[in-house]
Amino acid sequence: MIYTVVLIITLIGESIGQTIYKDNGDDNPINGLQFDIDIFHYRELYLEDKIKSCNQEVKSLRDRDVQLQKQMKNLKDQNNLIRDQERRVANAQYCFMKSSFTWNAGKTKCQSLKSYLLEINSEAEQNWLMDKVSTGKWWTGGIKHPQYDDWVWDHSGNDLTYRNWYPNQPNGGKSEECMLSEDGSWHDYPCDFRFKIICERGM
């Protein structure tokens, strides 16, 4: 009798266990599928963020490339300009006269030599000249325009595209209307002062 009761309880337990197991077995695939869908969704969002980030980096690199190309072009243009200026300096002729002249007398002297008072149009020309006359006071062809209160080159009439004024120069107003090169920098001086001159003949 006891064995019969134990056997019945055992069979009932096994029956219930099998049912529970089968129910759990039916639920697991559904839960697992939902879990996989969630993972896929999060991965999709992650990849979208990565793609956006990559697109931004690509755009930034393209913009940077455009900037670099512009900088390269500017550098090439500057290099070509410097070469043109250097060729101009190399082809020009200069006469350094250590006798003292007023500005007008110096202009007349240069004209007698079929040349004109020095016009400095670039840093390359300034540096080249300073290698020749690094010290002293030399008249140049710069004058103060009588109408526009600005400085121009006397021979060509051109504005000063390149400037190398000493700090706080020019400062003499109408009393100092001629340009002097002194120790590598420009100063305004009274035109009746007497200094050395540099004549230039362009080629």
Short mmCIF file of C-alpha atoms in Angstrom, two decimals:
data_model
loop_
_atom_site.label_atom_id
_atom_site.label_comp_id
_atom_site.label_asym_id
_atom_site.label_seq_id
_atom_site.Cartn_x
_atom_site.Cartn_y
_atom_site.Cartn_z
CA MET A 1 0.00 0.00 0.00
CA ILE A 2 2.76 2.40 0.91
CA TYR A 3 4.62 1.58 -2.30
CA THR A 4 1.48 2.25 -4.30
CA VAL A 5 1.09 5.79 -2.75
CA VAL A 6 4.76 6.61 -3.36
CA LEU A 7 4.46 5.44 -6.95
CA ILE A 8 1.38 7.60 -7.53
CA ILE A 9 3.06 10.69 -6.00
CA THR A 10 6.16 10.06 -8.09
CA LEU A 11 4.13 9.73 -11.27
CA ILE A 12 2.17 12.88 -10.47
CA GLY A 13 5.39 14.80 -9.77
CA GLU A 14 6.98 13.60 -12.98
CA SER A 15 3.82 14.47 -14.87
CA ILE A 16 3.75 17.99 -13.41
CA GLY A 17 7.46 18.43 -13.97
CA GLN A 18 7.13 17.41 -17.59
CA THR A 19 4.28 19.83 -18.08
CA ILE A 20 6.19 22.67 -16.45
CA TYR A 21 9.24 21.80 -18.49
CA LYS A 22 7.21 21.75 -21.69
CA ASP A 23 5.62 25.12 -20.85
CA ASN A 24 9.03 26.62 -20.12
CA GLY A 25 10.33 25.11 -23.30
CA ASP A 26 7.60 26.84 -25.28
CA ASP A 27 8.34 30.25 -23.63
CA ASN A 28 12.14 30.23 -24.01
CA PRO A 29 12.24 30.59 -27.80
CA ILE A 30 9.90 33.62 -27.60
CA ASN A 31 11.90 35.33 -24.86
CA GLY A 32 15.16 34.57 -26.65
CA LEU A 33 13.83 35.99 -29.90
CA GLN A 34 12.74 39.21 -28.18
CA PHE A 35 16.16 39.47 -26.57
CA ASP A 36 17.84 39.09 -29.96
CA ILE A 37 15.57 41.76 -31.47
CA ASP A 38 16.51 44.20 -28.70
CA ILE A 39 20.21 43.54 -29.23
CA PHE A 40 19.81 44.04 -32.98
CA HIS A 41 17.94 47.31 -32.40
CA TYR A 42 20.66 48.65 -30.10
CA ARG A 43 23.35 47.59 -32.54
CA GLU A 44 21.47 49.36 -35.32
CA LEU A 45 21.32 52.57 -33.27
CA TYR A 46 25.01 52.25 -32.44
CA LEU A 47 25.91 51.78 -36.10
CA GLU A 48 23.80 54.78 -37.09
CA ASP A 49 25.67 56.91 -34.57
CA LYS A 50 29.00 55.62 -35.89
CA ILE A 51 27.96 56.37 -39.47
CA LYS A 52 26.96 59.92 -38.50
CA SER A 53 30.26 60.37 -36.70
CA CYS A 54 32.20 59.04 -39.71
CA ASN A 55 30.28 61.34 -42.06
CA GLN A 56 31.15 64.31 -39.87
CA GLU A 57 34.82 63.29 -39.86
CA VAL A 58 34.77 62.90 -43.65
CA LYS A 59 33.22 66.37 -44.03
CA SER A 60 35.77 67.84 -41.66
CA LEU A 61 38.60 66.23 -43.63
CA ARG A 62 37.18 67.53 -46.91
CA ASP A 63 36.92 71.04 -45.49
CA ARG A 64 40.46 70.76 -44.19
CA ASP A 65 41.64 69.57 -47.60
CA VAL A 66 40.00 72.58 -49.26
CA GLN A 67 41.71 74.91 -46.78
CA LEU A 68 45.08 73.26 -47.39
CA GLN A 69 44.64 73.58 -51.14
CA LYS A 70 43.89 77.30 -50.75
CA GLN A 71 46.93 77.71 -48.51
CA MET A 72 49.09 75.88 -51.03
CA LYS A 73 47.83 78.14 -53.81
CA ASN A 74 48.54 81.24 -51.72
CA LEU A 75 52.04 79.98 -50.95
CA LYS A 76 52.68 79.29 -54.64
CA ASP A 77 51.44 82.76 -55.55
CA GLN A 78 53.65 84.33 -52.88
CA ASN A 79 56.62 82.28 -54.05
CA ASN A 80 56.05 83.36 -57.66
CA LEU A 81 55.76 86.99 -56.55
CA ILE A 82 59.01 86.76 -54.58
CA ARG A 83 60.76 85.22 -57.60
CA ASP A 84 59.46 88.01 -59.84
CA GLN A 85 60.71 90.59 -57.33
CA GLU A 86 64.08 88.89 -57.09
CA ARG A 87 64.37 88.85 -60.92
CA ARG A 88 63.49 92.54 -60.98
CA VAL A 89 66.19 93.32 -58.41
CA ALA A 90 68.72 91.20 -60.30
CA ASN A 91 67.91 92.97 -63.58
CA ALA A 92 67.95 96.48 -62.13
CA GLN A 93 71.04 98.66 -61.90
CA TYR A 94 71.90 100.74 -58.84
CA CYS A 95 74.35 103.55 -58.37
CA PHE A 96 75.43 104.46 -54.83
CA MET A 97 76.78 108.02 -54.66
CA LYS A 98 78.45 109.05 -51.40
CA SER A 99 78.54 112.75 -52.22
CA SER A 100 75.99 114.85 -50.35
CA PHE A 101 72.92 116.17 -52.19
CA THR A 102 69.66 117.80 -51.31
CA TRP A 103 66.70 115.67 -52.41
CA ASN A 104 66.04 117.75 -55.54
CA ALA A 105 69.73 117.91 -56.42
CA GLY A 106 69.92 114.12 -56.01
CA LYS A 107 66.94 113.67 -58.31
CA THR A 108 68.61 115.85 -60.93
CA LYS A 109 71.88 113.94 -60.60
CA CYS A 110 70.11 110.58 -61.10
CA GLN A 111 68.31 111.95 -64.16
CA SER A 112 71.65 112.99 -65.63
CA LEU A 113 72.64 109.34 -65.38
CA LYS A 114 69.41 108.30 -67.13
CA SER A 115 68.08 106.88 -63.90
CA TYR A 116 65.92 108.00 -60.95
CA LEU A 117 66.05 108.11 -57.17
CA LEU A 118 65.61 104.67 -55.66
CA GLU A 119 62.11 103.15 -55.43
CA ILE A 120 61.82 100.18 -53.05
CA ASN A 121 58.89 97.99 -54.03
CA SER A 122 59.42 94.77 -52.09
CA GLU A 123 61.03 93.26 -49.03
CA ALA A 124 63.39 91.35 -51.32
CA GLU A 125 64.67 94.62 -52.79
CA GLN A 126 64.96 96.19 -49.33
CA ASN A 127 67.00 93.24 -48.02
CA TRP A 128 69.24 93.22 -51.09
CA LEU A 129 69.98 96.92 -50.72
CA MET A 130 70.66 96.60 -47.01
CA ASP A 131 73.34 94.06 -47.81
CA LYS A 132 75.00 96.84 -49.80
CA VAL A 133 74.33 99.82 -47.51
CA SER A 134 73.36 98.58 -44.06
CA THR A 135 74.31 101.89 -42.42
CA GLY A 136 74.18 105.58 -43.26
CA LYS A 137 71.56 107.97 -44.59
CA TRP A 138 70.49 107.73 -48.23
CA TRP A 139 67.84 109.66 -50.13
CA THR A 140 65.19 107.56 -51.85
CA GLY A 141 62.58 108.57 -54.42
CA GLY A 142 59.74 108.67 -51.90
CA ILE A 143 57.89 111.97 -51.50
CA LYS A 144 54.76 113.14 -49.76
CA HIS A 145 51.93 113.67 -52.23
CA PRO A 146 51.09 117.40 -52.29
CA GLN A 147 47.32 116.81 -52.50
CA TYR A 148 46.44 113.48 -50.87
CA ASP A 149 48.65 113.69 -47.78
CA ASP A 150 50.15 110.27 -48.53
CA TRP A 151 53.46 109.00 -49.78
CA VAL A 152 54.26 107.97 -53.37
CA TRP A 153 57.31 107.19 -55.49
CA ASP A 154 58.37 110.28 -57.42
CA HIS A 155 59.47 108.62 -60.68
CA SER A 156 56.62 106.16 -61.20
CA GLY A 157 53.93 107.99 -59.24
CA ASN A 158 52.97 104.66 -57.63
CA ASP A 159 51.71 104.26 -54.07
CA LEU A 160 53.96 102.56 -51.55
CA THR A 161 52.84 98.95 -51.92
CA TYR A 162 55.69 97.93 -49.62
CA ARG A 163 56.46 100.00 -46.53
CA ASN A 164 59.40 99.91 -44.15
CA TRP A 165 58.91 102.98 -41.98
CA TYR A 166 60.73 103.24 -38.68
CA PRO A 167 58.26 103.14 -35.73
CA ASN A 168 56.23 106.37 -35.46
CA GLN A 169 57.45 107.50 -38.87
CA PRO A 170 56.57 109.51 -40.89
CA ASN A 171 55.95 112.21 -38.31
CA GLY A 172 57.25 115.50 -39.73
CA GLY A 173 54.11 116.79 -41.42
CA LYS A 174 54.69 119.41 -44.13
CA SER A 175 58.17 120.21 -42.87
CA GLU A 176 59.49 116.74 -43.78
CA GLU A 177 58.23 115.62 -47.17
CA CYS A 178 61.11 113.53 -48.57
CA MET A 179 61.97 109.95 -47.71
CA LEU A 180 65.29 108.86 -46.33
CA SER A 181 66.62 105.36 -45.77
CA GLU A 182 68.57 105.29 -42.53
CA ASP A 183 70.14 102.09 -41.18
CA GLY A 184 67.62 99.97 -43.05
CA SER A 185 64.43 101.86 -42.10
CA TRP A 186 62.57 104.75 -43.69
CA HIS A 187 62.27 108.26 -42.21
CA ASP A 188 60.73 111.51 -43.41
CA TYR A 189 63.16 114.43 -43.57
CA PRO A 190 63.24 118.02 -44.78
CA CYS A 191 64.05 117.91 -48.49
CA ASP A 192 66.82 120.55 -48.25
CA PHE A 193 68.98 118.40 -45.99
CA ARG A 194 72.03 116.91 -47.70
CA PHE A 195 72.63 113.15 -47.79
CA LYS A 196 74.02 110.42 -50.03
CA ILE A 197 71.82 109.14 -52.87
CA ILE A 198 70.94 105.82 -54.52
CA CYS A 199 70.01 105.98 -58.18
CA GLU A 200 68.12 103.16 -59.87
CA ARG A 201 67.77 102.20 -63.51
CA GLY A 202 65.13 99.60 -64.28
CA MET A 203 65.75 97.07 -67.05
#
